[in-house]
Tab-separated table of C-alpha atoms and ligand atoms in Angstrom:
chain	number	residue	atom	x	y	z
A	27	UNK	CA	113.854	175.696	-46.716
A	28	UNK	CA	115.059	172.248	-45.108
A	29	UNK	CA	118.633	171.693	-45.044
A	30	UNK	CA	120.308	167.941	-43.557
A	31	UNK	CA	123.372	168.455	-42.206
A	32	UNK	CA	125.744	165.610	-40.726
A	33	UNK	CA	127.146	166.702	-37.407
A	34	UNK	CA	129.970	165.049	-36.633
A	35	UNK	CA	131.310	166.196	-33.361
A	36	UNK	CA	134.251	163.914	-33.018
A	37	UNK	CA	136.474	164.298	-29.794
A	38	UNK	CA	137.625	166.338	-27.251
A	39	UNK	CA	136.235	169.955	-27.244
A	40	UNK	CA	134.470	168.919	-30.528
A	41	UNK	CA	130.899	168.295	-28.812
A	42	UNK	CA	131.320	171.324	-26.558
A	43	UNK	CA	131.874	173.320	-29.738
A	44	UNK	CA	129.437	172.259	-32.335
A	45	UNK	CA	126.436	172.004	-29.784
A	46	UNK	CA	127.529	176.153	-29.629
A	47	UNK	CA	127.152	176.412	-33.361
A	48	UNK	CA	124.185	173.917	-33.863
A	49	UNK	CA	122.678	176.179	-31.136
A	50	UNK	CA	123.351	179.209	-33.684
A	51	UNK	CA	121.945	178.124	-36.397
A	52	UNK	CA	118.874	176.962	-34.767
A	53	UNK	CA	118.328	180.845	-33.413
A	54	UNK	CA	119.254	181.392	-37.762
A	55	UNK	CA	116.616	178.890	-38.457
A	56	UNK	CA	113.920	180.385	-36.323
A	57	UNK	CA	114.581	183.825	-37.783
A	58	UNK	CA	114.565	183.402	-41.247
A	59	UNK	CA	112.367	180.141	-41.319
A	60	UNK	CA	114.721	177.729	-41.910
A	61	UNK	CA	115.053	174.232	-40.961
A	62	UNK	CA	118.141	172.630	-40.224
A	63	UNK	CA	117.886	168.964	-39.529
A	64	UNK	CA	121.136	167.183	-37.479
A	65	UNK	CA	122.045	163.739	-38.333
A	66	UNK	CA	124.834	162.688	-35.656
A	67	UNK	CA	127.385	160.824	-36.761
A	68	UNK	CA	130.885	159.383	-35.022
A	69	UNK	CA	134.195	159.926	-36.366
A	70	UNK	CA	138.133	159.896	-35.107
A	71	UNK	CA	138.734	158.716	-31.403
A	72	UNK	CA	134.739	158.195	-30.892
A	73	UNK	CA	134.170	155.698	-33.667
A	74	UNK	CA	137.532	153.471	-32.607
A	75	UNK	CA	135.714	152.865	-28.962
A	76	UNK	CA	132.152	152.109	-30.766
A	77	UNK	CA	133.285	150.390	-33.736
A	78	UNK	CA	137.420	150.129	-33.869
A	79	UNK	CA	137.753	152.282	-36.475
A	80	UNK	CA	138.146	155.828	-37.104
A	81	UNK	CA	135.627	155.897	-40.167
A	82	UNK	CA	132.644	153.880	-41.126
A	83	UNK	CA	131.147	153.371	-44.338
A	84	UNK	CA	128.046	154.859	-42.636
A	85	UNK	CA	129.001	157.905	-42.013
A	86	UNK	CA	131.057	158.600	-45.276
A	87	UNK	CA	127.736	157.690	-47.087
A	88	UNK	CA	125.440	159.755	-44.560
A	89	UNK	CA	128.224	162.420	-44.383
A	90	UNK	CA	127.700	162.128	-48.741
A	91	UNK	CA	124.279	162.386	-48.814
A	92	UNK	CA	123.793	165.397	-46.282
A	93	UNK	CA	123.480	169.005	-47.440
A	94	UNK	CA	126.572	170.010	-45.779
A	95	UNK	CA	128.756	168.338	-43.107
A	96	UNK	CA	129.409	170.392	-40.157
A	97	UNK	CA	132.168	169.129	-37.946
A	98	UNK	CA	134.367	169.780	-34.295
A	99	UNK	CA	137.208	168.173	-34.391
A	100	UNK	CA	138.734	164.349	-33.809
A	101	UNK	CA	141.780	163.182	-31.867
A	102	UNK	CA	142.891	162.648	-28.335
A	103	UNK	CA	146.633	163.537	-26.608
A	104	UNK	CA	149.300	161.633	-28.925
A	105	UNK	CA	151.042	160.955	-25.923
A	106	UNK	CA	148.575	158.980	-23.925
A	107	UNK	CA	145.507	158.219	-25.579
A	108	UNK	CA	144.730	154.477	-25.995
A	109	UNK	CA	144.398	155.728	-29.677
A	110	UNK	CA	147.655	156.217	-30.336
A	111	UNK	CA	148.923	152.956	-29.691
A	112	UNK	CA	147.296	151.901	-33.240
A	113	UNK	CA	148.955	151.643	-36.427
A	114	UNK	CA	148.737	154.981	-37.965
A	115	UNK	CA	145.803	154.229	-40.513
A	116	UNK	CA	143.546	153.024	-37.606
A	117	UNK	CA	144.004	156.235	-35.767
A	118	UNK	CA	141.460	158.805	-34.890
A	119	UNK	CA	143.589	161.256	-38.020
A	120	UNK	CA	143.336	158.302	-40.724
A	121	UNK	CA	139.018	159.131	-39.974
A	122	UNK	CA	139.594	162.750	-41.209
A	123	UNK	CA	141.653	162.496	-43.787
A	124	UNK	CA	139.903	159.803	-45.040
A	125	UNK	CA	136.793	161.582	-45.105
A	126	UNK	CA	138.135	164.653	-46.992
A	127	UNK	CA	139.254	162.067	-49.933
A	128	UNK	CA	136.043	160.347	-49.702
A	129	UNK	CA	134.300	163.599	-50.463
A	130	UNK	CA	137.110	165.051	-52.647
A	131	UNK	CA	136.861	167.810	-50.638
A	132	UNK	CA	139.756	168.960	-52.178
A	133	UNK	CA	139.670	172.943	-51.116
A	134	UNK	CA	140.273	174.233	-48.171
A	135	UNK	CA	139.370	177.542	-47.103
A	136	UNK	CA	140.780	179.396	-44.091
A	137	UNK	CA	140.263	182.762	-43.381
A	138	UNK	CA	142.649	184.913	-41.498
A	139	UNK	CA	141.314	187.962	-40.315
A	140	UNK	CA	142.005	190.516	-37.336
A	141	UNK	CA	139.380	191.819	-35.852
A	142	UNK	CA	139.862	195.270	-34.717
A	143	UNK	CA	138.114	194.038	-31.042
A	144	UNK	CA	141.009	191.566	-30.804
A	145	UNK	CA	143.941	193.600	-31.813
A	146	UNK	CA	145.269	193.485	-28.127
A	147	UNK	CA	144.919	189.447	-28.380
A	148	UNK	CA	147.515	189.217	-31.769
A	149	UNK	CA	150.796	188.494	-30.502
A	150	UNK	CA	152.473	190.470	-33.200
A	151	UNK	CA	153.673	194.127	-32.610
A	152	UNK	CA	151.629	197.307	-32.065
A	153	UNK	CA	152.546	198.957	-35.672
A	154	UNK	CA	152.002	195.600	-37.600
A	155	UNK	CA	148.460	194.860	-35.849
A	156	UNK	CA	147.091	198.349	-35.909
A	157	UNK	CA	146.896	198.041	-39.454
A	158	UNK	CA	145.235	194.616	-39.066
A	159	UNK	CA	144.785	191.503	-42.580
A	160	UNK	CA	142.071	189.682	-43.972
A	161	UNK	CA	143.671	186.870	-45.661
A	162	UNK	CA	142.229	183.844	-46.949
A	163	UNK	CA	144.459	180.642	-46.865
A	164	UNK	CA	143.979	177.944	-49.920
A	165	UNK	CA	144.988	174.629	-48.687
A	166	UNK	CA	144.705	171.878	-51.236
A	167	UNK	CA	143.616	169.076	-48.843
A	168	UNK	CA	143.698	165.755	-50.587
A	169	UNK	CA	147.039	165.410	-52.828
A	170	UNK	CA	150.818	165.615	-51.543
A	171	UNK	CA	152.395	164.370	-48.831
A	172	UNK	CA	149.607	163.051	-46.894
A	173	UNK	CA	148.335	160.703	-49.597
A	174	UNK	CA	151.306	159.812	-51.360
A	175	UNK	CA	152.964	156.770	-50.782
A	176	UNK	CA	154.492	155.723	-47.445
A	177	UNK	CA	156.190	153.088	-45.457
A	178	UNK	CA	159.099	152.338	-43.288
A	179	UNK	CA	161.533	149.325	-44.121
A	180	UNK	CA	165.095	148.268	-44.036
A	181	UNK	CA	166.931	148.757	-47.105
A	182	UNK	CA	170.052	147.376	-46.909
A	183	UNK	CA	170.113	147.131	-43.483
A	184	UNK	CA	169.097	150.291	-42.285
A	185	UNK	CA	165.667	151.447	-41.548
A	186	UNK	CA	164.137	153.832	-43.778
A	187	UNK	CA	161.018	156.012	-43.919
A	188	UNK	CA	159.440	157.002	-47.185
A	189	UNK	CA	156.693	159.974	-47.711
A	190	UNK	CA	156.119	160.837	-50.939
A	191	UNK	CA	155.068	164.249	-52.181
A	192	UNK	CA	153.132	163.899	-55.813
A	193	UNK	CA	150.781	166.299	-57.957
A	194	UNK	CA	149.187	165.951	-61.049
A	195	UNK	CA	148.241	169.353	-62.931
A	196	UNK	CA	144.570	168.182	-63.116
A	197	UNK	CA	144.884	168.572	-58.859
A	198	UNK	CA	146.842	171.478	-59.513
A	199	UNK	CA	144.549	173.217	-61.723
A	200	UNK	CA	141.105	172.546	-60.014
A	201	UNK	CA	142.251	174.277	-56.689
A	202	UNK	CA	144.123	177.343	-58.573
A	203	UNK	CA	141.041	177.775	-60.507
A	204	UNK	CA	138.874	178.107	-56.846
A	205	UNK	CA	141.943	180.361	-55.797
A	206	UNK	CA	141.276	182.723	-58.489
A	207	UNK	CA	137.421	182.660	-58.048
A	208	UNK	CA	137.283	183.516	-54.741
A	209	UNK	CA	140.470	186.372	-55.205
A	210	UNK	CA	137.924	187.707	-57.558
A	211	UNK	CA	135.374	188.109	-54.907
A	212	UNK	CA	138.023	189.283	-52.213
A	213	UNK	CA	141.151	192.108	-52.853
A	214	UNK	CA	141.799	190.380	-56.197
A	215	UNK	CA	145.154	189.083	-55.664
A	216	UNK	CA	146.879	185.480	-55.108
A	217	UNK	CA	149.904	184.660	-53.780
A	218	UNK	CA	151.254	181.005	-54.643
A	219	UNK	CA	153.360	179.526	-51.794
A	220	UNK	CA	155.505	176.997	-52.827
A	221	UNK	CA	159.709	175.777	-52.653
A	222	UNK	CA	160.008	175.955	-56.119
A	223	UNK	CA	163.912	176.793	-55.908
A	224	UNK	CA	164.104	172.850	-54.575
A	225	UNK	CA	161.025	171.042	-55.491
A	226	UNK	CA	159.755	169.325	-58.711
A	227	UNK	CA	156.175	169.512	-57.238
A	228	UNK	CA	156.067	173.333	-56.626
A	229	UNK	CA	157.882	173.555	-59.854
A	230	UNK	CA	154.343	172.101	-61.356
A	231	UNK	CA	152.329	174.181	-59.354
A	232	UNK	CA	153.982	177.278	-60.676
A	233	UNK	CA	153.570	176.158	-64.188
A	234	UNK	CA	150.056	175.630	-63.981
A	235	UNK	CA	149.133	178.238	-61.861
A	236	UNK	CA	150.544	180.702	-63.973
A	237	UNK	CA	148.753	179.301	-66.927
A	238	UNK	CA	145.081	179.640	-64.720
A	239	UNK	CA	146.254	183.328	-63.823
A	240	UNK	CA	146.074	184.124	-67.588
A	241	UNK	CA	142.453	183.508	-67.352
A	242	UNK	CA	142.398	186.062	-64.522
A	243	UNK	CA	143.915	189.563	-65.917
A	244	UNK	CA	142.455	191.633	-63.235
A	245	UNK	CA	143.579	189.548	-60.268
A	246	UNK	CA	147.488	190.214	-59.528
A	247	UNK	CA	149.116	187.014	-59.484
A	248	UNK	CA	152.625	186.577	-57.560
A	249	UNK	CA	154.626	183.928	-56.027
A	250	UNK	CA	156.380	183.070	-52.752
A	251	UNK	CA	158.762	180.666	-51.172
A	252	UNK	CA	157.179	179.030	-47.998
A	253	UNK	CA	160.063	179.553	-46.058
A	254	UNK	CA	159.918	183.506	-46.672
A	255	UNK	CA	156.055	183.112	-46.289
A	256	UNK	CA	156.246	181.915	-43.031
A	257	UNK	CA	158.249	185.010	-42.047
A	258	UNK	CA	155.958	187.448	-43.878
A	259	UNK	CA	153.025	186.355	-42.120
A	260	UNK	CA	154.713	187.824	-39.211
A	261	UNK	CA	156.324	190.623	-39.989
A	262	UNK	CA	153.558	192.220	-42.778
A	263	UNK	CA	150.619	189.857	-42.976
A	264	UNK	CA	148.551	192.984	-44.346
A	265	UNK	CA	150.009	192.164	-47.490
A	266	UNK	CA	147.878	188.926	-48.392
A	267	UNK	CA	144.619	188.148	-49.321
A	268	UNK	CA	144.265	184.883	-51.275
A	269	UNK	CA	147.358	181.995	-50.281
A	270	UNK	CA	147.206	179.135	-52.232
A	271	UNK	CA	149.278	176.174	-51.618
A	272	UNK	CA	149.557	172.881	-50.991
A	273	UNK	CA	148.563	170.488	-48.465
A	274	UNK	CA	151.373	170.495	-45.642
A	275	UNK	CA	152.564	173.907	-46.081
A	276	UNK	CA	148.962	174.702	-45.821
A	277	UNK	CA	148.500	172.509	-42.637
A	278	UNK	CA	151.631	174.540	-40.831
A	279	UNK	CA	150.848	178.297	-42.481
A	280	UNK	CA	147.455	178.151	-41.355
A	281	UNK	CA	148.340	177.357	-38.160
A	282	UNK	CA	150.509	180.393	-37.773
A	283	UNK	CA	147.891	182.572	-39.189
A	284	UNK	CA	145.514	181.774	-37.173
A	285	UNK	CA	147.895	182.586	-34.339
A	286	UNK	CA	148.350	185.959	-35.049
A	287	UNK	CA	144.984	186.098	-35.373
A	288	UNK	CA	144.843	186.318	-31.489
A	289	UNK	CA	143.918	182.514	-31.011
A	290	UNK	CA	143.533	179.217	-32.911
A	291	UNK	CA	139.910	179.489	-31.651
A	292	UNK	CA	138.798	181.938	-34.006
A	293	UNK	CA	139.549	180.526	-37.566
A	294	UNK	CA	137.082	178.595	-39.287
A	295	UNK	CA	137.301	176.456	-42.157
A	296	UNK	CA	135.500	175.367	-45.017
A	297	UNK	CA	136.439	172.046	-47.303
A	298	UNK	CA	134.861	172.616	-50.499
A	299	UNK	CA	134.359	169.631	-53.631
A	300	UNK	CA	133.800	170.836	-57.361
A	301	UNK	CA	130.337	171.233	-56.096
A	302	UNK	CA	128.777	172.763	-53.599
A	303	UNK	CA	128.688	170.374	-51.111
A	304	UNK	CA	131.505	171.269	-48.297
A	305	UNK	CA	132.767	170.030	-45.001
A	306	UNK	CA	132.807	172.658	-42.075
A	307	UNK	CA	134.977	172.738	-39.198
A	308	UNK	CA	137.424	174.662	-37.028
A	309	UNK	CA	140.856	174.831	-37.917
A	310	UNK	CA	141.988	174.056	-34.518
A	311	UNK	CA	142.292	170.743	-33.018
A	312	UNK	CA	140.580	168.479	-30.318
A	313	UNK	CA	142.383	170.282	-27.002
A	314	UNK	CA	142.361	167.265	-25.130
A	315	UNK	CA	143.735	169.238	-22.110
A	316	UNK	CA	140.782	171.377	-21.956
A	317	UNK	CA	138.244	168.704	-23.048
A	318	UNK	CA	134.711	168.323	-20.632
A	319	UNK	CA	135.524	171.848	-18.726
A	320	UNK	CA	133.080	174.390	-21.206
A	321	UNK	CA	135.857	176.744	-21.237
A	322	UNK	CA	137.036	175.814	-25.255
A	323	UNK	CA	136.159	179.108	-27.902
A	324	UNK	CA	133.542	178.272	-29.773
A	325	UNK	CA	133.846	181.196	-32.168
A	326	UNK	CA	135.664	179.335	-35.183
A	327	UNK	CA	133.133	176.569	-35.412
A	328	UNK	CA	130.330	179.082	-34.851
A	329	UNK	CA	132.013	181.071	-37.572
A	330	UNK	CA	132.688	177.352	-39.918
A	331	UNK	CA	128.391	176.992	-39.702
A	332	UNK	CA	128.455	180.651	-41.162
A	333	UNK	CA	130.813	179.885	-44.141
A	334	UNK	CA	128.351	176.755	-44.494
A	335	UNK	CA	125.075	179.129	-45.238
A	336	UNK	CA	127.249	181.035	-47.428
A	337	UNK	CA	129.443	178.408	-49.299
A	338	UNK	CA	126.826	175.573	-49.170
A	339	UNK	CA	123.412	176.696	-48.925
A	340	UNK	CA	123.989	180.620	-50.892
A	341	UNK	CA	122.924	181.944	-47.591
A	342	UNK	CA	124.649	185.044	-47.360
A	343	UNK	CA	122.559	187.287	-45.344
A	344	UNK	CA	122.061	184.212	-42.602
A	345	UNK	CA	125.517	184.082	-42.732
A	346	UNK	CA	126.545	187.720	-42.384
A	347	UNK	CA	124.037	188.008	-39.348
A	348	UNK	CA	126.247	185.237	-37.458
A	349	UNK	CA	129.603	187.196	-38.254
A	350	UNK	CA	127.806	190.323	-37.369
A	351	UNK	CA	126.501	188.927	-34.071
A	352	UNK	CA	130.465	187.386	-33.341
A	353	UNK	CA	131.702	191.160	-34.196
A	354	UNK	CA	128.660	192.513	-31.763
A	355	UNK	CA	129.773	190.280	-28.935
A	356	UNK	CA	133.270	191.057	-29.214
A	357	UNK	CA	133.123	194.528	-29.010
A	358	UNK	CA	130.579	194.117	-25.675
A	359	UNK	CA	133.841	192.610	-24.766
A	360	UNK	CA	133.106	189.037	-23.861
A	361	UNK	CA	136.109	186.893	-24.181
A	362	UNK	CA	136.624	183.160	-23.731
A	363	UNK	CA	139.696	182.142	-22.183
A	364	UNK	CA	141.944	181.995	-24.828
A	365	UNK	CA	141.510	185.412	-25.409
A	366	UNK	CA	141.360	186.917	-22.158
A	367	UNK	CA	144.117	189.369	-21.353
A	368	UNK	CA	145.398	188.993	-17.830
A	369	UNK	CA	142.630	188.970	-15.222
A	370	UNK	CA	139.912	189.766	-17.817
A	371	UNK	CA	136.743	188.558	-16.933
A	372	UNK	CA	135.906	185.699	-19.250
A	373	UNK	CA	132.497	183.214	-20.790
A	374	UNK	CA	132.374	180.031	-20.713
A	375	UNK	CA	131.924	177.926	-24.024
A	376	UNK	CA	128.243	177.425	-23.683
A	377	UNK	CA	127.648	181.338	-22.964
A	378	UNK	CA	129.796	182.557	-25.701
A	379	UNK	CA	127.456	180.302	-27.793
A	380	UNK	CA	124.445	182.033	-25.829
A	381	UNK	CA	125.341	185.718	-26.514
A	382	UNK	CA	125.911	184.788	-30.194
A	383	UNK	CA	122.703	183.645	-30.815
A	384	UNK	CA	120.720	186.050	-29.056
A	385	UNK	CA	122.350	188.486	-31.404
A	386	UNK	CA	121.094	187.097	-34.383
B	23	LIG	C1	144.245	170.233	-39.809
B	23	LIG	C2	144.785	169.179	-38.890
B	23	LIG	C3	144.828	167.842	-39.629
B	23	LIG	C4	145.732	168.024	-40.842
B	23	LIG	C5	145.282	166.653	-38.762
B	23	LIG	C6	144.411	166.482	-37.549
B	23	LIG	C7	145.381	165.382	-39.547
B	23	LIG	O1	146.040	169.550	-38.418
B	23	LIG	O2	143.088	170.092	-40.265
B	23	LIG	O3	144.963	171.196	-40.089
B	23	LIG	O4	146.951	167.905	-40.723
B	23	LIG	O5	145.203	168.277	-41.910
B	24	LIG	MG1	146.666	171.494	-38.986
């Protein structure tokens, strides 16, 4: 079959990486007679130098009418970039999130998991990474704090910055429901992270949540604060399999997860609507620092084209030989930089991408 997808390989390490996993699929393609077709498009940092701004009509209606958008990542060094020096929504950020509400790709799926090969890698201790976790972070991705209202003015004479962190129980419900769905394909259980001891919002989310867990008898349903999450995930992270939360907690826990993971480079991500269309992309950022020098893992996006097959196109054995081949290659003991151990030999970017596909 012939599947479009819109590449958008944004900036930094983000063409480096999703030539790796275009370069996948295409071995996935030829294998199982498949076609995948590529339509490039420019988003974040790229798009402000060709057009001035981070996001074009074009390619949110391209990115729409695609199969399935596969992406790297967008954003240059907030220190010096040129990019930076723009108001906030003209910045190579304002591009992705406004994307993700474009699409109401309102789900966001991140999946923590150890793999045995990379045990040495996690940066937690011996006892609590021998006995490894395959968890599978919820983020909702287009609600809260990053698309409530906000702006900074002087009230009565003193300047003053406003955020605003909002849910309805429609938003709340929609991404529970996905929670549950996907616990009931996993270890059946949720965990909802929230601060309902100060919160009105997480208050909501616990209300509704526990009303969708009704629906769910055989998936155990518990809560947590975020605070104490964030200090779980280090100290037992065996303990979780599906995390649902909301937006920013989900932007910071998934970073830490990833961590312990061994490296940032090895967690994909999957942005899901009510349908099955979904945008793919590593969890990890641009790395401006390491930008241009084919050293960046391409694992995590490599891994995001797999949960694209499955999630997207009901691929599941095209996707299962890509995590199979990222296992194989592991244990052979190729590492990219990141997850070298002192004066390991390591890959580059483009010949982690190689060994990949020539295991599939
Ligand atoms: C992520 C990123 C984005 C986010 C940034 C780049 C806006 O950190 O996808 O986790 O905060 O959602
Ligand atoms: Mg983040």
């Amino acid at each position: 079959m012939k599947y479009r997808i819109a590449s958008i390989k944004g900036d930094g390490i983000g063409p480096e990486i999703v030539t790796q996993a275009q370069k996948v699929l295409n071995r996935v393609a030829e294998k199982y007679g498949h076609e995948f077709e590529f339509k490039e498009l420019l988003m974040g940092g790229c798009s402000i130098d060709a057009y001035g701004i981070p996001l074009t009509d074009e390619t949110i209606t391209e990115a729409g009418n695609s199969d399935a958008v596969l992406m790297g990542s967008i954003g240059g060094n907030t220190a010096t970039s040129p990019w930076y020096k723009l108001e906030p929504s003209k910045r190579p950020e304002a591009g992705l999130l406004g994307i993700r509400k474009a699409l109401n790709l309102f789900a966001n799926l991140r999946p923590a998991y150890l793999y045995p090969e990379l045990k040495d890698a996690c940066p937690l201790k011996e006892a609590v990474a021998q006995k490894g976790f395959d968890m599978m972070m919820m983020r909702e991705l287009t609600g809260g704090l990053y698309f409530g209202e906000r702006y900074t003015k002087e009230i009565e004479g003193v300047m003053t910055a406003v955020d605003t962190l909002s849910y309805n129980e429609k938003e709340i419900r929609r991404i529970a429901i996905k929670g549950f769905d996907i616990a009931m394909k996993r270890r059946k259980k949720v965990t909802l992270v929230d601060k309902a001891n100060v919160l009105d919002s997480s208050r909501l989310w616990r209300k509704i949540t526990e009303e969708v867990s009704k629906d769910y008898p055989q998936v155990e349903y518990g809560v947590m604060l975020v605070d104490n999450c964030a200090m779980q995930l280090v100290k037992d992270p065996a303990q979780f399999d599906v995390v649902l939360t909301e937006n920013m907690f989900g932007d910071i826990l998934s970073d830490e997860a990833s961590m312990i993971t061994g490296s940032i480079g090895m967690l994909p991500s999957a942005s899901l609507n009510e349908t099955r269309f979904g945008l793919y992309e590593p969890s990890g950022g641009s790395a401006p620092d390491i930008a241009g020098k084919n050293i960046a893992n391409p694992i995590a996006t490599i891994l995001s084209a797999a949960m694209m097959l499955r999630y997207s196109f009901d691929l599941d054995k095209e996707a299962d030989a890509i995590e199979n081949a990222v296992k194989q290659v592991l244990k052979e003991g190729y590492r990219t930089i990141d997850l070298a151990k002192e004066g390991e030999e390591t890959v580059k970017c483009d010949e982690m991408g190689d060994l990949i596909a020539a295991r599939i």
